[in-house]
mmCIF file of C-alpha atoms in Angstrom:
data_model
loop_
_atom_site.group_PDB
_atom_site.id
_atom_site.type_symbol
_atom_site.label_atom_id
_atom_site.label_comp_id
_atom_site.label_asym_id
_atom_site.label_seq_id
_atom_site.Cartn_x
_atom_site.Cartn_y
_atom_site.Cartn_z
ATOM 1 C CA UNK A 30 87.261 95.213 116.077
ATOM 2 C CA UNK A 31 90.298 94.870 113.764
ATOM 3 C CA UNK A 32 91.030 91.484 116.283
ATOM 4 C CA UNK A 33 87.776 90.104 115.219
ATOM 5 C CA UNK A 34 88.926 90.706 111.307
ATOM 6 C CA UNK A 35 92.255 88.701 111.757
ATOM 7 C CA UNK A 36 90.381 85.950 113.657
ATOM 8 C CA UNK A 37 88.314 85.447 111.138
ATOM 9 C CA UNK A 38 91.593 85.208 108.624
ATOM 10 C CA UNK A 39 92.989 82.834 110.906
ATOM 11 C CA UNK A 40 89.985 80.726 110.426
ATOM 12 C CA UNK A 41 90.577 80.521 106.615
ATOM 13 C CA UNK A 42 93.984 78.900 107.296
ATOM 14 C CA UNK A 43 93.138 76.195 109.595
ATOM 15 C CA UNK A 44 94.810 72.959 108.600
ATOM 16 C CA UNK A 45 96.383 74.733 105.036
ATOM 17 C CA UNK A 46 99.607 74.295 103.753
ATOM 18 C CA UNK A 47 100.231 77.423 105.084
ATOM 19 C CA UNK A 48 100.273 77.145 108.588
ATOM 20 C CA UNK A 49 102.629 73.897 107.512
ATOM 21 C CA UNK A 50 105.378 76.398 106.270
ATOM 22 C CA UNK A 51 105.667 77.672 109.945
ATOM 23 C CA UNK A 52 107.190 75.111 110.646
ATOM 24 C CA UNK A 53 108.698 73.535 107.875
ATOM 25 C CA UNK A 54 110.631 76.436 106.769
ATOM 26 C CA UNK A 55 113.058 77.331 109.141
ATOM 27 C CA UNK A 56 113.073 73.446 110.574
ATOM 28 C CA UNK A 57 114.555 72.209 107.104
ATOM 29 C CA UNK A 58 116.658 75.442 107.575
ATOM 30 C CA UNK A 59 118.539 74.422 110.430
ATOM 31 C CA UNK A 60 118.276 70.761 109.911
ATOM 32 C CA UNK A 61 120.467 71.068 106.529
ATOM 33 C CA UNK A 62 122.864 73.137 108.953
ATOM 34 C CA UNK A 63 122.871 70.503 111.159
ATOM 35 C CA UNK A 64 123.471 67.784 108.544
ATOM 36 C CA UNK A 65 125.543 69.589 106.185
ATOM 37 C CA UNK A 66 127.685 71.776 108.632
ATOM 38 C CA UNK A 67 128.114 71.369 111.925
ATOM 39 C CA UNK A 68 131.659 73.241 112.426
ATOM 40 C CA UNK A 69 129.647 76.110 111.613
ATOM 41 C CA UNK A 70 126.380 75.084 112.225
ATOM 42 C CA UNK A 71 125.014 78.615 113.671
ATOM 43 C CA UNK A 72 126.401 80.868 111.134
ATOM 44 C CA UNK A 73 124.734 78.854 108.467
ATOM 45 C CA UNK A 74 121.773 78.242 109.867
ATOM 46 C CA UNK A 75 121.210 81.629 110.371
ATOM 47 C CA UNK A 76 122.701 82.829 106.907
ATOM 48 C CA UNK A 77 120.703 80.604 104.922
ATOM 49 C CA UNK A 78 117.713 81.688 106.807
ATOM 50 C CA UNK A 79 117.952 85.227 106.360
ATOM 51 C CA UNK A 80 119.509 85.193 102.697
ATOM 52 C CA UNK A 81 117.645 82.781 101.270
ATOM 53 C CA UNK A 82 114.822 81.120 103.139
ATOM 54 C CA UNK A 83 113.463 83.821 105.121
ATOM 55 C CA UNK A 84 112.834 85.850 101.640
ATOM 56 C CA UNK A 85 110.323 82.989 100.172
ATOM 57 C CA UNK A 86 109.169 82.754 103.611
ATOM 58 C CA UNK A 87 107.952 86.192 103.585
ATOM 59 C CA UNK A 88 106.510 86.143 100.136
ATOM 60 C CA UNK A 89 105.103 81.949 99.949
ATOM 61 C CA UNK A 90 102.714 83.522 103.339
ATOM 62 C CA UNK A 91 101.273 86.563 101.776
ATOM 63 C CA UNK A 92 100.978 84.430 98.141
ATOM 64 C CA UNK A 93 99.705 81.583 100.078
ATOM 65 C CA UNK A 94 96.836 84.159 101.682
ATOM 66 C CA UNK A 95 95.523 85.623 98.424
ATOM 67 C CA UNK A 96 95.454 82.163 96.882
ATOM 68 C CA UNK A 97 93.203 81.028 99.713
ATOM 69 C CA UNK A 98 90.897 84.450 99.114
ATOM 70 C CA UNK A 99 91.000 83.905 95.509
ATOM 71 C CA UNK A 100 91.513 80.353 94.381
ATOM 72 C CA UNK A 101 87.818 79.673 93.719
ATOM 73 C CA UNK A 102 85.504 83.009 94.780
ATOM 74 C CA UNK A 103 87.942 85.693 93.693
ATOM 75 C CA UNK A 104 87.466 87.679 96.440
ATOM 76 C CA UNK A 105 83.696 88.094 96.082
ATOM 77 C CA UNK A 106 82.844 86.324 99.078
ATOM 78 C CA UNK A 107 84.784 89.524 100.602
ATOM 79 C CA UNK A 108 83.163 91.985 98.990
ATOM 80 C CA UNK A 109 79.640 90.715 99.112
ATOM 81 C CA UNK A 110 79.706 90.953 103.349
ATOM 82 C CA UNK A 111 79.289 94.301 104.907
ATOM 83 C CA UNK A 112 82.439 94.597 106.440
ATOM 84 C CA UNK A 113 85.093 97.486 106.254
ATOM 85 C CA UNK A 114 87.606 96.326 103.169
ATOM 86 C CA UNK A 115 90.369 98.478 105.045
ATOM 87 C CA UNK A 116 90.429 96.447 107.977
ATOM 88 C CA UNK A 117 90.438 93.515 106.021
ATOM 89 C CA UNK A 118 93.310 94.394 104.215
ATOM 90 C CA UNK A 119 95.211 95.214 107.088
ATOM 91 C CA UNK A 120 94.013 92.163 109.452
ATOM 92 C CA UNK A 121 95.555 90.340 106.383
ATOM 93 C CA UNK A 122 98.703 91.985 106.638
ATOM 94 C CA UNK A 123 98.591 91.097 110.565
ATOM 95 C CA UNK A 124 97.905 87.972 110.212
ATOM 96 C CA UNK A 125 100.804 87.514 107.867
ATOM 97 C CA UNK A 126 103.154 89.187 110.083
ATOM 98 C CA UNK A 127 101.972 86.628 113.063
ATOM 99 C CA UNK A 128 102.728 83.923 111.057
ATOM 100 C CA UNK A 129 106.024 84.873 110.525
ATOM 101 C CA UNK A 130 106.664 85.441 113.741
ATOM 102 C CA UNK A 131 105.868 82.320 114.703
ATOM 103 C CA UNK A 132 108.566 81.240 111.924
ATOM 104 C CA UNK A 133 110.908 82.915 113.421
ATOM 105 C CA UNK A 134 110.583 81.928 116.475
ATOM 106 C CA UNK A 135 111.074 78.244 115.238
ATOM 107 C CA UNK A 136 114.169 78.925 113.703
ATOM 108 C CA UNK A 137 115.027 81.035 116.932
ATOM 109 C CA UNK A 138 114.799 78.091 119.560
ATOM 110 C CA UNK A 139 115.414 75.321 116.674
ATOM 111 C CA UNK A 140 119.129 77.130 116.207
ATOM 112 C CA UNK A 141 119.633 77.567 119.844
ATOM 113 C CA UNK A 142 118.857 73.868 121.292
ATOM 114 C CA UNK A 143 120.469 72.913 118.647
ATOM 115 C CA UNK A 144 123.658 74.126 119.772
ATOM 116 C CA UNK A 145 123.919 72.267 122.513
ATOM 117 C CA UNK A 146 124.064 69.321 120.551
ATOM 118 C CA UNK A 147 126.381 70.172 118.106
ATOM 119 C CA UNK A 148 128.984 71.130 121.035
ATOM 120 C CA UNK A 149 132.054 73.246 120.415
ATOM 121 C CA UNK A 150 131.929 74.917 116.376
ATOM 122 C CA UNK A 151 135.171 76.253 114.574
ATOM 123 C CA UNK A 152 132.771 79.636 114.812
ATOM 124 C CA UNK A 153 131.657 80.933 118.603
ATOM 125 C CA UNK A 154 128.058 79.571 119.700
ATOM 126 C CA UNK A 155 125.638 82.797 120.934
ATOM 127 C CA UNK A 156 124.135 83.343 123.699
ATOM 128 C CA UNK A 157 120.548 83.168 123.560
ATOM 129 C CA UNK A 158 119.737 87.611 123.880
ATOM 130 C CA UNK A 159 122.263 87.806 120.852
ATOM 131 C CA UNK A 160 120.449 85.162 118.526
ATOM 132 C CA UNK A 161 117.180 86.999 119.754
ATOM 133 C CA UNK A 162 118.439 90.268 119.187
ATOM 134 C CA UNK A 163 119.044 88.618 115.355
ATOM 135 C CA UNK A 164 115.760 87.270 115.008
ATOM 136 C CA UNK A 165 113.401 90.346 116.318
ATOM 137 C CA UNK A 166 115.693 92.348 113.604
ATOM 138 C CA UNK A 167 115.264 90.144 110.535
ATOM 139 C CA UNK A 168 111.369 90.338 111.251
ATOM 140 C CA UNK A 169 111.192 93.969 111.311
ATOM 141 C CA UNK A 170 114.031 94.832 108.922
ATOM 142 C CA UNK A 171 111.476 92.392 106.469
ATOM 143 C CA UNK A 172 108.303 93.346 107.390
ATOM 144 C CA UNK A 173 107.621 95.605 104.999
ATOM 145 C CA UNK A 174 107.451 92.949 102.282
ATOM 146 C CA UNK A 175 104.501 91.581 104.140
ATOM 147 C CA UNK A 176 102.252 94.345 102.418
ATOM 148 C CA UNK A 177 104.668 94.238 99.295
ATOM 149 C CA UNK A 178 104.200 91.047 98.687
ATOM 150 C CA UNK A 179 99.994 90.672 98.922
ATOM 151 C CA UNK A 180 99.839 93.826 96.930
ATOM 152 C CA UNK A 181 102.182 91.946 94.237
ATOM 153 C CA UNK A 182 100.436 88.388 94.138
ATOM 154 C CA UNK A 183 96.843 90.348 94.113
ATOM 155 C CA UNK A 184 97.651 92.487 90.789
ATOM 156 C CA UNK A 185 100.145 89.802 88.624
ATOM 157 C CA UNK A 186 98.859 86.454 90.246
ATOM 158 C CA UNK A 187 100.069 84.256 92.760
ATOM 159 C CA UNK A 188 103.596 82.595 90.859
ATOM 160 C CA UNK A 189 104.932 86.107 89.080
ATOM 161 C CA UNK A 190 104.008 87.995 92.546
ATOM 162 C CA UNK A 191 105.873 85.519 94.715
ATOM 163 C CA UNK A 192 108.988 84.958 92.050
ATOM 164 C CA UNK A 193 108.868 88.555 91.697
ATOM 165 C CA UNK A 194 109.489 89.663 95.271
ATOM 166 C CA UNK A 195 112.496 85.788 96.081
ATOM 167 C CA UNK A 196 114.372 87.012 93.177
ATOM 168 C CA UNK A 197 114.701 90.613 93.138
ATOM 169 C CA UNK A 198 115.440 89.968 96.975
ATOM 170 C CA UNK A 199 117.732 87.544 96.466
ATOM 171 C CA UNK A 200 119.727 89.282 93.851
ATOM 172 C CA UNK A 201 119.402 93.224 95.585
ATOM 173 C CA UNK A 202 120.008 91.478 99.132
ATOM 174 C CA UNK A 203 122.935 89.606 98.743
ATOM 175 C CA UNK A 204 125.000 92.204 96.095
ATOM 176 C CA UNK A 205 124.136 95.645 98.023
ATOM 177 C CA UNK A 206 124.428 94.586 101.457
ATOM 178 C CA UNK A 207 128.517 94.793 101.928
ATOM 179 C CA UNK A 208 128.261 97.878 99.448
ATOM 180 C CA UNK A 209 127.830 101.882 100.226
ATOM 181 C CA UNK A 210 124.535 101.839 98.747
ATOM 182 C CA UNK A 211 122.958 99.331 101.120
ATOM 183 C CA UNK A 212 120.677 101.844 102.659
ATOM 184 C CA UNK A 213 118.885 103.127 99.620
ATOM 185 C CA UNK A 214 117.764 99.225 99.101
ATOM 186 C CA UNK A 215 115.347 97.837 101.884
ATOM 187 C CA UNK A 216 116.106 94.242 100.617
ATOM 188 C CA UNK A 217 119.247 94.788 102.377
ATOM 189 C CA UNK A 218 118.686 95.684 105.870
ATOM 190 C CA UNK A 219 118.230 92.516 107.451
ATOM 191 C CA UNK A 220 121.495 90.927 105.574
ATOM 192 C CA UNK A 221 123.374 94.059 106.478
ATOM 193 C CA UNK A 222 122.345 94.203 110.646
ATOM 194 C CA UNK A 223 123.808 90.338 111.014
ATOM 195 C CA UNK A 224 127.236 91.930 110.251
ATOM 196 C CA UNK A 225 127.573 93.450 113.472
ATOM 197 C CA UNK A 226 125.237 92.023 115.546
ATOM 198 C CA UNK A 227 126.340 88.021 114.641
ATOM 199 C CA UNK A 228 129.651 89.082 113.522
ATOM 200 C CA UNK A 229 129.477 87.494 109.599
ATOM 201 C CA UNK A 230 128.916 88.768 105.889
ATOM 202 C CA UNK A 231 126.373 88.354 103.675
ATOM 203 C CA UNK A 232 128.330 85.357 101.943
ATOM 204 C CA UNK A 233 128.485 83.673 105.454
ATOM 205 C CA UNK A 234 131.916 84.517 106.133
ATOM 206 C CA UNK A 235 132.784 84.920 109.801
ATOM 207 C CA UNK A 236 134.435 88.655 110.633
ATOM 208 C CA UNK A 237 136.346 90.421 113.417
ATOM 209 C CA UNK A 238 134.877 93.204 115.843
ATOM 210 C CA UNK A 239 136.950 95.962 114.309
ATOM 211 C CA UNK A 240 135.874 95.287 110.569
ATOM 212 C CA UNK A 241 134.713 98.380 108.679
ATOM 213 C CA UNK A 242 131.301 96.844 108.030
ATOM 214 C CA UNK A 243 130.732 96.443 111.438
ATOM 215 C CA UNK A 244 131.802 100.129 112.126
ATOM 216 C CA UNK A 245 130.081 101.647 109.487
ATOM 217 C CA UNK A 246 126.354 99.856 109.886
ATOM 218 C CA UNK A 247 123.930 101.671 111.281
ATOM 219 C CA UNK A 248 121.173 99.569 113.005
ATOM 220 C CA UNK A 249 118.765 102.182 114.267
ATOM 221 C CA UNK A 250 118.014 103.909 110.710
ATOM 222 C CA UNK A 251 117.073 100.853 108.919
ATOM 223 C CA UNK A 252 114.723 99.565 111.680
ATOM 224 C CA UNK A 253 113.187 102.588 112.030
ATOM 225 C CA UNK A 254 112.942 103.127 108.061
ATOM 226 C CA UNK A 255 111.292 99.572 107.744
ATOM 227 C CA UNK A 256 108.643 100.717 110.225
ATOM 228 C CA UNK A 257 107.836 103.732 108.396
ATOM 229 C CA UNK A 258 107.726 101.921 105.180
ATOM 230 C CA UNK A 259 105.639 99.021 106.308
ATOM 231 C CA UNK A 260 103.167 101.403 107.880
ATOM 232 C CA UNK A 261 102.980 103.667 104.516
ATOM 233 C CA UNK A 262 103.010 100.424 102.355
ATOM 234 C CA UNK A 263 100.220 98.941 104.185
ATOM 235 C CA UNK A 264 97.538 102.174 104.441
ATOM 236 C CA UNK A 265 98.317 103.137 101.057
ATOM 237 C CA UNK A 266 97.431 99.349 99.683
ATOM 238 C CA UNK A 267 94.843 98.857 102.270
ATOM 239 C CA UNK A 268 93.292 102.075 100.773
ATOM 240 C CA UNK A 269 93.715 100.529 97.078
ATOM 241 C CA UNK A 270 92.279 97.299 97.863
ATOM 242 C CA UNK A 271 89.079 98.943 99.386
ATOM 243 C CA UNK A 272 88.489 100.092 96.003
ATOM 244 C CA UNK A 273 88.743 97.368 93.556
ATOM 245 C CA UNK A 274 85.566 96.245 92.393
ATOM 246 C CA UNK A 275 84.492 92.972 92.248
ATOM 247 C CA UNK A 276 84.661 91.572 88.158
#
């Protein structure tokens, strides 16, 4: 039944801007890498993804959504249809997550063709299970945003809920994520995981296997913790949303 719900959602999107992001997003990404960098044309094009692209990613998708629902009806085409608000709230929240799937998985085989043609880097090239391995992280280190972020652009508005969630993410990201406190902020998983599993810091510095950071990151906690947190994020605004009344 819930499959039906997030059909439906995927309806609302056909030819939007939205479904244009999939694929402009992490193409520009790597393209600038390409242009700009090649000597170190992986590195970048995955540090700029995940420390500054994939974070408007992740909130532009859920804003972009709500916009859609609320641009013109404010929702009351929604609440007028006997349907379960729950599941819509959480098809939503799907939905979102597919759609950044399918961004990652842009940027995934975009970096890795890529490669080929950029030939021998000052930086090693990876092997396609290691840039994987990267990608399935971000997305589930950053999933829990997914909820965040729809919950922030339906109670301040669509620019203050999506500028809300790029620049506390880009400022708590990038300054905990080499620091002791990097577990106690979830805007910091994903930056903190490329250190050992692509080998470079937050500020897109390359390191060496034996570097403390490496040593002391844990990758199992955080993935599990974003789990848990996207799961309790997304009931307890699913359950909020099914009780706003229509003004």
């Amino acid at each position: 039944m819930l499959y039906k719900y997030m059909l439906a959602e995927n309806l609302k999107h056909k030819h939007s801007i939205l479904k244009k992001l999939m694929l402009i997003l992490p193409l520009v990404t790597v393209l600038l890498s390409f242009v700009l960098m090649q000597s170190y044309f992986t590195i970048n094009a995955f540090n700029w993804w995940y420390a500054m692209i994939m974070p408007v990613t992740f909130a532009l998708i859920p804003g972009l959504m709500h916009r859609k629902e609320d641009k013109k009806l404010k929702y009351r085409a929604i609440y007028s249809l006997p349907v379960s608000l729950t599941k819509v709230w959480i098809a939503k929240v799907l939905t979102a997550l597919l759609y950044i799937v399918v961004a990652a998985l842009v940027h995934l085989f975009a970096v890795y063709i890529l490669q080929f043609a950029v030939g021998k880097q000052l930086t090693s090239s990876y092997v396609f299970p290691t840039l994987l391995s990267a990608s399935m992280l971000l997305v589930i280190t950053y999933l829990w945003q997914i909820p965040f972020c729809l919950f922030l652009v339906k109670k301040l508005g669509f620019i203050v809920g999506v500028a809300s969630n790029v620049i506390i993410g880009l400022g708590l990201g990038i300054v905990f994520a080499d620091s002791s406190l990097w577990m106690l902020c979830p805007y910091t998983w994903g930056i903190r995981l490329m250190i050992p599993i692509l080998k470079v810091l937050p500020n897109g510095l390359p390191v060496t296997v034996n570097h403390p950071l490496i040593e002391n990151t844990s990758i199992l906690i955080p993935v599990i913790s974003s789990v848990v947190l996207f799961g309790l994020i997304t009931m307890i605004t699913a359950k909020w949303f099914s009780r706003i009344e229509v003004k």
